[in-house]
Amino acid sequence: MSDTRYLQWPFFEPRHAALATELDAWAHAHIAHDHGPNVDQECRDLVKALGAAGWLRHAVGGTAHGGAVDVIDTRAICLVRETLARHSGLADFAFAMQGLGSGAISLAGTDAQKRAYLPRVAAGEAIAAFALSEPDAGSDVAAMACEARVEGDTVVLNGKKTWISNGGIADFYVVFARTGEAPGARGISAFIVDADTPGFTVPERINVIAPHPLGLLQFDNCRIPVSQRIGAAGEGFKVAMRTLDVFRTSVAAAALGFARRALDEALERATTRKMFGGVLADFQLTQAKLAQMATTIDSAALLVYRAAWQRDRGENVTREAAMAKMVATEGAQQVIDAAVQIFGGLGVVSEVPVERLYREIRALRIYEGATEVQQLIIARELLKDVKVQHG
């Protein structure tokens, strides 16, 4: 395991350190580091394994519905993601999507919805997905075009969603669609759509540089009961933002996991690679690079776990989560790039750990809000504070 002194920081309780240590040992024994040719099946297998071992319980809220605790523990989610990311980007993805895909149900679902879906998510028996983005509506959620029309006790969905993680393998999707109660973001509602619902298809799969299940969703007069709506009509955007507030900080934690693995690999390489009668670590340029990598990781970790700790205290963390996500993902990209440089030519050989990390980190700077969007969020929160102070 990487340097674990950060687990002694005051952000954590003893149970958090125990969780990270236990999961690290489990991951060493159960997670393969080399991906096979069938990513879909590997992801399904990881969900089952994580569920059987009890780790997915941390992604679900409510002990009555399979969760580890009644209220989602953000610090626990972050530690699980960081630990899994050090071992396997796909394992981290499998865990994260169970949480993100079912998060709206945990936060705003009815008791019936929670009973129907959450225990299966926690056990790894049902795969979840979060369907928000569209071809012309990514960061600009107000531009959403997917429509949900209410007809009596039925909702009829029409439109597309894209860049949907677990698209094609999920058993159910939490779908956000325009219902028109008000203009813009205030006229969006959230619905649960089972994968076998008539009118729902996944016509296209999307291949990306770090393979994981990803697809385009199509809704053609897809009919679901009104009882599948999560929360009140027109409250979908708030539900989506509440869900993202939980998991945006965990994206930063995953970036931390990638960065810590890169530093571990770089240290091993630098201290064993013979060069000019010594080893690579003897050179001051290498030492300076390693020092910068370690400092970048600790700086990001402080922001990540501050945001997680504050959220677990019931505080609003819109600004803090955005700071954590921005600094951790951008910093991890720099750390991994430095590791590749230390590896030299070997660093760009396919499936060498640092090469795999180089591909895996890139998407984290984009999804769940690109770095530029995080900058806008931070600035908006700062300016809001100024307005309040000036009355």
mmCIF file of C-alpha atoms in Angstrom, residues 19-253:
data_model
loop_
_atom_site.group_PDB
_atom_site.id
_atom_site.type_symbol
_atom_site.label_atom_id
_atom_site.label_comp_id
_atom_site.label_asym_id
_atom_site.label_seq_id
_atom_site.Cartn_x
_atom_site.Cartn_y
_atom_site.Cartn_z
ATOM 1 C CA LEU A 19 -11.740 0.464 5.753
ATOM 2 C CA ALA A 20 -8.868 1.582 3.511
ATOM 3 C CA THR A 21 -6.465 -1.024 4.927
ATOM 4 C CA GLU A 22 -8.956 -3.875 4.614
ATOM 5 C CA LEU A 23 -9.957 -2.935 1.073
ATOM 6 C CA ASP A 24 -6.328 -2.643 -0.021
ATOM 7 C CA ALA A 25 -5.660 -6.190 1.172
ATOM 8 C CA TRP A 26 -8.795 -7.453 -0.579
ATOM 9 C CA ALA A 27 -7.876 -5.699 -3.829
ATOM 10 C CA HIS A 28 -4.391 -7.231 -3.805
ATOM 11 C CA ALA A 29 -5.972 -10.683 -3.592
ATOM 12 C CA HIS A 30 -8.958 -10.295 -5.904
ATOM 13 C CA ILE A 31 -8.363 -7.684 -8.599
ATOM 14 C CA ALA A 32 -6.484 -8.585 -11.756
ATOM 15 C CA HIS A 33 -4.271 -5.789 -13.005
ATOM 16 C CA ASP A 34 -4.385 -6.780 -16.674
ATOM 17 C CA HIS A 35 -7.667 -6.201 -18.503
ATOM 18 C CA GLY A 36 -9.039 -8.956 -20.724
ATOM 19 C CA PRO A 37 -10.571 -8.475 -24.180
ATOM 20 C CA ASN A 38 -14.196 -8.377 -22.930
ATOM 21 C CA VAL A 39 -14.536 -5.204 -20.894
ATOM 22 C CA ASP A 40 -18.296 -5.593 -20.491
ATOM 23 C CA GLN A 41 -17.952 -9.000 -18.864
ATOM 24 C CA GLU A 42 -15.017 -7.867 -16.752
ATOM 25 C CA CYS A 43 -17.094 -4.964 -15.455
ATOM 26 C CA ARG A 44 -20.011 -7.277 -14.642
ATOM 27 C CA ASP A 45 -17.628 -9.608 -12.811
ATOM 28 C CA LEU A 46 -16.152 -6.724 -10.812
ATOM 29 C CA VAL A 47 -19.605 -5.517 -9.761
ATOM 30 C CA LYS A 48 -20.473 -9.023 -8.561
ATOM 31 C CA ALA A 49 -17.172 -9.392 -6.702
ATOM 32 C CA LEU A 50 -17.424 -5.968 -5.060
ATOM 33 C CA GLY A 51 -21.001 -6.698 -4.062
ATOM 34 C CA ALA A 52 -20.282 -10.164 -2.684
ATOM 35 C CA ALA A 53 -17.416 -8.784 -0.588
ATOM 36 C CA GLY A 54 -19.629 -6.031 0.851
ATOM 37 C CA TRP A 55 -17.809 -3.047 -0.644
ATOM 38 C CA LEU A 56 -20.792 -1.808 -2.665
ATOM 39 C CA ARG A 57 -22.707 -1.275 0.572
ATOM 40 C CA HIS A 58 -20.700 1.947 0.918
ATOM 41 C CA ALA A 59 -22.153 3.247 -2.372
ATOM 42 C CA VAL A 60 -25.759 2.969 -1.150
ATOM 43 C CA GLY A 61 -27.550 5.042 1.477
ATOM 44 C CA GLY A 62 -29.756 3.389 4.097
ATOM 45 C CA THR A 63 -29.019 0.295 6.161
ATOM 46 C CA ALA A 64 -32.605 -0.857 5.618
ATOM 47 C CA HIS A 65 -31.859 -1.116 1.904
ATOM 48 C CA GLY A 66 -28.417 -2.706 1.944
ATOM 49 C CA GLY A 67 -26.296 0.343 2.692
ATOM 50 C CA ALA A 68 -23.380 0.351 5.115
ATOM 51 C CA VAL A 69 -24.764 3.430 6.899
ATOM 52 C CA ASP A 70 -28.049 5.346 6.933
ATOM 53 C CA VAL A 71 -26.569 8.468 5.339
ATOM 54 C CA ILE A 72 -23.952 8.069 2.608
ATOM 55 C CA ASP A 73 -20.464 8.506 4.110
ATOM 56 C CA THR A 74 -18.591 10.673 1.618
ATOM 57 C CA ARG A 75 -15.205 9.995 3.215
ATOM 58 C CA ALA A 76 -15.782 6.243 2.941
ATOM 59 C CA ILE A 77 -16.775 6.543 -0.724
ATOM 60 C CA CYS A 78 -13.661 8.614 -1.414
ATOM 61 C CA LEU A 79 -11.358 6.151 0.354
ATOM 62 C CA VAL A 80 -12.892 3.213 -1.506
ATOM 63 C CA ARG A 81 -12.471 4.955 -4.850
ATOM 64 C CA GLU A 82 -8.921 6.065 -4.103
ATOM 65 C CA THR A 83 -7.934 2.555 -3.018
ATOM 66 C CA LEU A 84 -9.585 0.809 -5.957
ATOM 67 C CA ALA A 85 -8.126 3.311 -8.441
ATOM 68 C CA ARG A 86 -4.619 2.464 -7.265
ATOM 69 C CA HIS A 87 -5.288 -1.155 -8.210
ATOM 70 C CA SER A 88 -7.536 -0.900 -11.266
ATOM 71 C CA GLY A 89 -9.267 1.920 -13.060
ATOM 72 C CA LEU A 90 -12.058 -0.446 -14.117
ATOM 73 C CA ALA A 91 -12.635 -1.600 -10.521
ATOM 74 C CA ASP A 92 -12.958 2.029 -9.453
ATOM 75 C CA PHE A 93 -15.365 2.627 -12.341
ATOM 76 C CA ALA A 94 -17.489 -0.388 -11.377
ATOM 77 C CA PHE A 95 -17.834 0.851 -7.792
ATOM 78 C CA ALA A 96 -18.392 4.496 -8.710
ATOM 79 C CA MET A 97 -21.170 3.807 -11.198
ATOM 80 C CA GLN A 98 -23.090 1.702 -8.702
ATOM 81 C CA GLY A 99 -23.077 4.736 -6.431
ATOM 82 C CA LEU A 100 -23.698 7.418 -9.045
ATOM 83 C CA GLY A 101 -26.291 5.336 -10.895
ATOM 84 C CA SER A 102 -28.333 4.689 -7.770
ATOM 85 C CA GLY A 103 -27.461 7.901 -5.902
ATOM 86 C CA ALA A 104 -30.665 9.708 -6.871
ATOM 87 C CA ILE A 105 -32.707 6.811 -5.471
ATOM 88 C CA SER A 106 -30.685 6.847 -2.234
ATOM 89 C CA LEU A 107 -31.173 10.600 -1.859
ATOM 90 C CA ALA A 108 -34.710 11.203 -3.141
ATOM 91 C CA GLY A 109 -36.371 7.888 -3.967
ATOM 92 C CA THR A 110 -39.582 6.602 -2.430
ATOM 93 C CA ASP A 111 -39.466 3.677 -0.009
ATOM 94 C CA ALA A 112 -40.833 1.431 -2.766
ATOM 95 C CA GLN A 113 -38.101 2.541 -5.180
ATOM 96 C CA LYS A 114 -35.415 2.021 -2.553
ATOM 97 C CA ARG A 115 -36.698 -1.472 -1.745
ATOM 98 C CA ALA A 116 -36.857 -2.414 -5.411
ATOM 99 C CA TYR A 117 -33.391 -1.249 -6.469
ATOM 100 C CA LEU A 118 -30.924 -0.451 -3.691
ATOM 101 C CA PRO A 119 -30.494 -3.917 -2.127
ATOM 102 C CA ARG A 120 -29.679 -5.362 -5.565
ATOM 103 C CA VAL A 121 -27.198 -2.553 -6.246
ATOM 104 C CA ALA A 122 -25.462 -3.114 -2.901
ATOM 105 C CA ALA A 123 -25.262 -6.873 -3.494
ATOM 106 C CA GLY A 124 -23.829 -6.453 -6.992
ATOM 107 C CA GLU A 125 -26.899 -8.136 -8.477
ATOM 108 C CA ALA A 126 -28.085 -5.142 -10.532
ATOM 109 C CA ILE A 127 -25.927 -2.693 -12.469
ATOM 110 C CA ALA A 128 -26.916 0.985 -12.289
ATOM 111 C CA ALA A 129 -26.397 3.923 -14.673
ATOM 112 C CA PHE A 130 -26.809 7.715 -14.493
ATOM 113 C CA ALA A 131 -28.191 9.238 -17.716
ATOM 114 C CA LEU A 132 -27.864 13.013 -17.767
ATOM 115 C CA SER A 133 -25.699 14.047 -20.761
ATOM 116 C CA GLU A 134 -27.073 14.469 -24.287
ATOM 117 C CA PRO A 135 -25.493 15.110 -27.702
ATOM 118 C CA ASP A 136 -26.108 18.862 -27.276
ATOM 119 C CA ALA A 137 -26.418 19.077 -23.492
ATOM 120 C CA GLY A 138 -23.393 18.149 -21.416
ATOM 121 C CA SER A 139 -22.240 20.826 -19.016
ATOM 122 C CA ASP A 140 -25.242 22.958 -20.064
ATOM 123 C CA VAL A 141 -27.975 20.828 -18.488
ATOM 124 C CA ALA A 142 -30.580 23.508 -19.213
ATOM 125 C CA ALA A 143 -30.198 22.679 -22.937
ATOM 126 C CA MET A 144 -31.619 19.185 -22.329
ATOM 127 C CA ALA A 145 -33.934 18.010 -25.125
ATOM 128 C CA CYS A 146 -34.927 14.495 -24.017
ATOM 129 C CA GLU A 147 -38.641 14.803 -23.256
ATOM 130 C CA ALA A 148 -40.955 13.072 -20.789
ATOM 131 C CA ARG A 149 -44.674 13.519 -21.410
ATOM 132 C CA VAL A 150 -47.198 12.505 -18.760
ATOM 133 C CA GLU A 151 -50.277 10.641 -19.987
ATOM 134 C CA GLY A 152 -52.452 9.713 -17.027
ATOM 135 C CA ASP A 153 -50.463 7.327 -14.862
ATOM 136 C CA THR A 154 -47.846 6.790 -17.592
ATOM 137 C CA VAL A 155 -44.787 8.753 -18.670
ATOM 138 C CA VAL A 156 -43.680 8.638 -22.324
ATOM 139 C CA LEU A 157 -39.971 9.270 -22.945
ATOM 140 C CA ASN A 158 -38.514 10.421 -26.274
ATOM 141 C CA GLY A 159 -34.951 11.497 -27.051
ATOM 142 C CA LYS A 160 -31.325 10.533 -26.655
ATOM 143 C CA LYS A 161 -28.675 10.370 -23.969
ATOM 144 C CA THR A 162 -24.986 9.931 -24.711
ATOM 145 C CA TRP A 163 -21.656 9.353 -22.954
ATOM 146 C CA ILE A 164 -23.593 7.174 -20.516
ATOM 147 C CA SER A 165 -21.318 4.980 -18.414
ATOM 148 C CA ASN A 166 -22.601 1.397 -18.141
ATOM 149 C CA GLY A 167 -24.661 2.100 -21.265
ATOM 150 C CA GLY A 168 -25.390 -1.325 -22.709
ATOM 151 C CA ILE A 169 -24.779 -3.388 -19.565
ATOM 152 C CA ALA A 170 -26.878 -1.629 -16.910
ATOM 153 C CA ASP A 171 -30.027 -3.253 -15.548
ATOM 154 C CA PHE A 172 -31.631 0.147 -14.935
ATOM 155 C CA TYR A 173 -30.969 3.796 -15.734
ATOM 156 C CA VAL A 174 -31.766 6.955 -13.779
ATOM 157 C CA VAL A 175 -32.821 9.227 -16.635
ATOM 158 C CA PHE A 176 -33.265 12.993 -16.523
ATOM 159 C CA ALA A 177 -35.773 14.430 -18.993
ATOM 160 C CA ARG A 178 -37.585 17.664 -19.690
ATOM 161 C CA THR A 179 -41.115 17.717 -18.274
ATOM 162 C CA GLY A 180 -41.742 21.430 -18.777
ATOM 163 C CA GLU A 181 -42.956 22.638 -15.374
ATOM 164 C CA ALA A 182 -40.774 25.740 -15.834
ATOM 165 C CA PRO A 183 -38.117 27.029 -18.255
ATOM 166 C CA GLY A 184 -34.551 25.728 -18.216
ATOM 167 C CA ALA A 185 -33.255 23.558 -15.411
ATOM 168 C CA ARG A 186 -36.451 23.960 -13.354
ATOM 169 C CA GLY A 187 -38.478 21.910 -15.852
ATOM 170 C CA ILE A 188 -36.572 18.621 -15.569
ATOM 171 C CA SER A 189 -37.629 15.430 -13.772
ATOM 172 C CA ALA A 190 -35.827 12.183 -12.919
ATOM 173 C CA PHE A 191 -37.077 8.685 -13.758
ATOM 174 C CA ILE A 192 -35.995 5.078 -13.322
ATOM 175 C CA VAL A 193 -36.018 3.133 -16.606
ATOM 176 C CA ASP A 194 -35.427 -0.615 -16.545
ATOM 177 C CA ALA A 195 -33.211 -1.888 -19.364
ATOM 178 C CA ASP A 196 -35.908 -4.205 -20.737
ATOM 179 C CA THR A 197 -38.540 -1.452 -21.106
ATOM 180 C CA PRO A 198 -40.076 -1.408 -24.636
ATOM 181 C CA GLY A 199 -39.001 1.657 -26.578
ATOM 182 C CA PHE A 200 -35.602 1.819 -24.882
ATOM 183 C CA THR A 201 -32.492 0.800 -26.843
ATOM 184 C CA VAL A 202 -28.721 1.273 -26.808
ATOM 185 C CA PRO A 203 -28.054 1.692 -30.549
ATOM 186 C CA GLU A 204 -24.398 2.664 -30.232
ATOM 187 C CA ARG A 205 -21.473 1.810 -27.997
ATOM 188 C CA ILE A 206 -18.655 4.337 -27.574
ATOM 189 C CA ASN A 207 -15.005 3.306 -27.441
ATOM 190 C CA VAL A 208 -12.643 5.505 -25.419
ATOM 191 C CA ILE A 209 -8.910 5.436 -24.673
ATOM 192 C CA ALA A 210 -9.380 3.817 -21.255
ATOM 193 C CA PRO A 211 -11.958 1.130 -22.087
ATOM 194 C CA HIS A 212 -15.112 0.888 -20.032
ATOM 195 C CA PRO A 213 -18.785 0.334 -20.931
ATOM 196 C CA LEU A 214 -20.108 3.514 -22.512
ATOM 197 C CA GLY A 215 -23.067 4.038 -24.803
ATOM 198 C CA LEU A 216 -25.720 6.152 -26.475
ATOM 199 C CA LEU A 217 -29.288 5.631 -25.229
ATOM 200 C CA GLN A 218 -32.393 6.004 -27.388
ATOM 201 C CA PHE A 219 -35.968 6.483 -26.158
ATOM 202 C CA ASP A 220 -38.761 6.026 -28.720
ATOM 203 C CA ASN A 221 -42.189 6.362 -27.074
ATOM 204 C CA CYS A 222 -40.711 4.526 -24.089
ATOM 205 C CA ARG A 223 -43.524 4.115 -21.553
ATOM 206 C CA ILE A 224 -42.953 3.820 -17.810
ATOM 207 C CA PRO A 225 -45.285 4.233 -14.803
ATOM 208 C CA VAL A 226 -45.396 7.662 -13.160
ATOM 209 C CA SER A 227 -44.389 5.808 -9.997
ATOM 210 C CA GLN A 228 -40.907 5.513 -11.542
ATOM 211 C CA ARG A 229 -40.353 9.250 -11.141
ATOM 212 C CA ILE A 230 -37.770 10.131 -8.472
ATOM 213 C CA GLY A 231 -38.827 13.096 -6.376
ATOM 214 C CA ALA A 232 -41.380 15.692 -7.419
ATOM 215 C CA ALA A 233 -42.067 16.805 -10.982
ATOM 216 C CA GLY A 234 -39.629 19.516 -12.026
ATOM 217 C CA GLU A 235 -37.181 18.633 -9.243
ATOM 218 C CA GLY A 236 -34.882 16.492 -11.414
ATOM 219 C CA PHE A 237 -32.132 19.063 -11.765
ATOM 220 C CA LYS A 238 -31.906 19.461 -7.981
ATOM 221 C CA VAL A 239 -31.791 15.675 -7.614
ATOM 222 C CA ALA A 240 -29.004 15.471 -10.209
ATOM 223 C CA MET A 241 -26.980 18.201 -8.507
ATOM 224 C CA ARG A 242 -27.388 16.615 -5.076
ATOM 225 C CA THR A 243 -26.148 13.330 -6.528
ATOM 226 C CA LEU A 244 -23.191 14.970 -8.237
ATOM 227 C CA ASP A 245 -22.288 16.861 -5.062
ATOM 228 C CA VAL A 246 -21.722 13.491 -3.381
ATOM 229 C CA PHE A 247 -19.790 11.880 -6.183
ATOM 230 C CA ARG A 248 -17.852 14.838 -7.613
ATOM 231 C CA THR A 249 -15.542 14.737 -4.600
ATOM 232 C CA SER A 250 -15.080 11.007 -5.161
ATOM 233 C CA VAL A 251 -13.908 11.667 -8.737
ATOM 234 C CA ALA A 252 -11.128 13.697 -7.163
ATOM 235 C CA ALA A 253 -10.383 10.766 -4.854
#
